[in-house]
Short mmCIF file of C-alpha atoms in Angstrom, two decimals:
data_model
loop_
_atom_site.label_atom_id
_atom_site.label_comp_id
_atom_site.label_asym_id
_atom_site.label_seq_id
_atom_site.Cartn_x
_atom_site.Cartn_y
_atom_site.Cartn_z
CA UNK A 1 24.70 -10.21 6.28
CA UNK A 2 21.55 -9.63 7.28
CA UNK A 3 19.64 -12.29 8.58
CA UNK A 4 15.56 -12.09 8.45
CA UNK A 5 13.49 -14.54 10.49
CA UNK A 6 9.55 -14.22 9.84
CA UNK A 7 6.88 -15.29 12.42
CA UNK A 8 3.33 -14.80 12.79
CA UNK A 9 1.65 -16.82 10.09
CA UNK A 10 -1.21 -19.55 10.57
CA UNK A 11 -4.21 -20.71 9.74
CA UNK A 12 -7.36 -17.86 9.58
CA UNK A 13 -10.99 -17.96 8.36
CA UNK A 14 -11.91 -15.63 5.75
CA UNK A 15 -12.33 -12.24 7.18
CA UNK A 16 -9.84 -13.00 9.98
CA UNK A 17 -6.89 -11.01 10.85
CA UNK A 18 -3.09 -11.77 11.11
CA UNK A 19 0.14 -9.98 12.39
CA UNK A 20 3.17 -11.03 10.58
CA UNK A 21 6.87 -10.01 12.24
CA UNK A 22 10.12 -10.11 10.64
CA UNK A 23 13.28 -9.78 13.16
CA UNK A 24 16.25 -8.46 10.89
CA UNK A 25 19.90 -8.56 12.52
CA UNK A 26 22.48 -6.01 11.49
CA UNK A 27 22.24 -2.21 11.64
CA UNK A 28 22.08 -1.67 8.13
CA UNK A 29 18.30 -2.31 8.14
CA UNK A 30 17.13 0.90 9.57
CA UNK A 31 18.91 2.41 6.35
CA UNK A 32 16.96 0.21 3.69
CA UNK A 33 13.39 0.49 2.46
CA UNK A 34 11.95 -2.85 3.40
CA UNK A 35 9.06 -4.97 1.91
CA UNK A 36 6.70 -7.99 2.33
CA UNK A 37 6.53 -10.27 -0.45
CA UNK A 38 4.42 -13.28 -0.69
CA UNK A 39 4.29 -16.64 -2.80
CA UNK A 40 1.60 -18.53 -3.61
CA UNK A 41 1.38 -22.08 -4.82
CA UNK A 42 2.38 -22.27 -8.73
CA UNK A 43 2.53 -18.75 -8.81
CA UNK A 44 6.08 -15.97 -8.69
CA UNK A 45 6.84 -14.00 -5.57
CA UNK A 46 4.93 -10.68 -5.52
CA UNK A 47 5.79 -7.47 -3.59
CA UNK A 48 2.57 -6.45 -1.42
CA UNK A 49 3.84 -3.88 0.76
CA UNK A 50 7.01 -1.37 0.80
CA UNK A 51 8.35 1.05 3.85
CA UNK A 52 10.94 3.44 3.36
CA UNK A 53 13.29 4.22 5.93
CA UNK A 54 11.34 7.10 7.08
CA UNK A 55 7.89 5.51 7.08
CA UNK A 56 6.45 5.99 3.78
CA UNK A 57 4.29 3.34 2.54
CA UNK A 58 2.69 1.59 -0.41
CA UNK A 59 0.65 -1.29 -1.42
CA UNK A 60 -0.23 -3.47 -3.92
CA UNK A 61 -3.49 -2.97 -5.54
CA UNK A 62 -4.49 -6.60 -4.02
CA UNK A 63 -3.97 -5.66 -0.57
CA UNK A 64 -4.41 -2.05 -0.41
CA UNK A 65 -6.77 -0.86 2.47
CA UNK A 66 -6.56 -4.07 4.56
CA UNK A 67 -2.67 -4.73 4.86
CA UNK A 68 -0.44 -1.98 6.77
CA UNK A 69 3.10 -2.18 6.86
CA UNK A 70 5.08 -0.90 9.70
CA UNK A 71 8.41 -0.88 11.45
CA UNK A 72 10.10 -0.28 14.59
CA UNK A 73 14.02 0.43 13.60
CA UNK A 74 14.89 0.62 17.05
CA UNK A 75 14.09 -2.67 17.59
CA UNK A 76 15.22 -4.10 14.07
CA UNK A 77 11.60 -5.30 13.33
CA UNK A 78 9.10 -5.51 10.33
CA UNK A 79 5.59 -5.75 10.46
CA UNK A 80 2.56 -6.53 8.41
CA UNK A 81 -0.88 -6.24 9.89
CA UNK A 82 -3.41 -8.41 7.46
CA UNK A 83 -7.41 -7.54 8.20
CA UNK A 84 -10.58 -9.06 6.15
CA UNK A 85 -8.14 -11.64 4.98
CA UNK A 86 -9.20 -13.43 1.66
CA UNK A 87 -8.60 -17.28 0.54
CA UNK A 88 -6.43 -15.57 -2.32
CA UNK A 89 -4.01 -14.06 0.37
CA UNK A 90 -2.94 -17.61 1.12
CA UNK A 91 1.00 -17.94 0.56
CA UNK A 92 4.13 -17.98 2.25
CA UNK A 93 5.10 -14.52 3.21
CA UNK A 94 8.68 -13.04 3.23
CA UNK A 95 10.43 -9.90 4.15
CA UNK A 96 13.34 -8.49 2.77
CA UNK A 97 14.91 -5.28 1.24
CA UNK A 98 12.82 -3.14 -1.68
CA UNK A 99 16.15 -3.37 -3.52
CA UNK A 100 19.11 -5.35 -3.65
CA UNK A 101 17.71 -8.01 -1.57
CA UNK A 102 19.22 -9.62 0.98
CA UNK A 103 19.37 -13.61 1.71
CA UNK A 104 15.64 -14.58 1.84
CA UNK A 105 14.45 -15.98 5.27
CA UNK A 106 12.62 -19.23 5.63
CA UNK A 107 9.28 -17.38 5.53
CA UNK A 108 6.08 -17.91 7.50
CA UNK A 109 2.86 -19.54 6.13
CA UNK A 110 -0.54 -18.07 5.53
CA UNK A 111 -3.55 -19.99 5.02
CA UNK A 112 -7.03 -18.46 4.63
CA UNK A 113 -9.74 -20.93 4.58
CA UNK A 114 -12.99 -21.89 6.04
#
């Protein structure tokens, strides 16, 4: 089973940047499309960015042009560069497969506030 560990969250002012990281155990990671999800208080978890095993990316309209997803298959790592952050980006961020989800990690809290 794949274990996912997210890190890199924190408190940032509007307009600021953060880089999230996700460490995945197991070799199956490199063959799966992966995504970053987020869940804000009182809201459902949503998928914000996806990257295929070959590196093709796709983004939710709410983050397009501001967030960049990337991966390093050799290191079993997934990343999310977040720029021009807005208060509405405040949420717990999780990584997981695009389909046939693995067990969820603990997530990493991102808070955008002045």
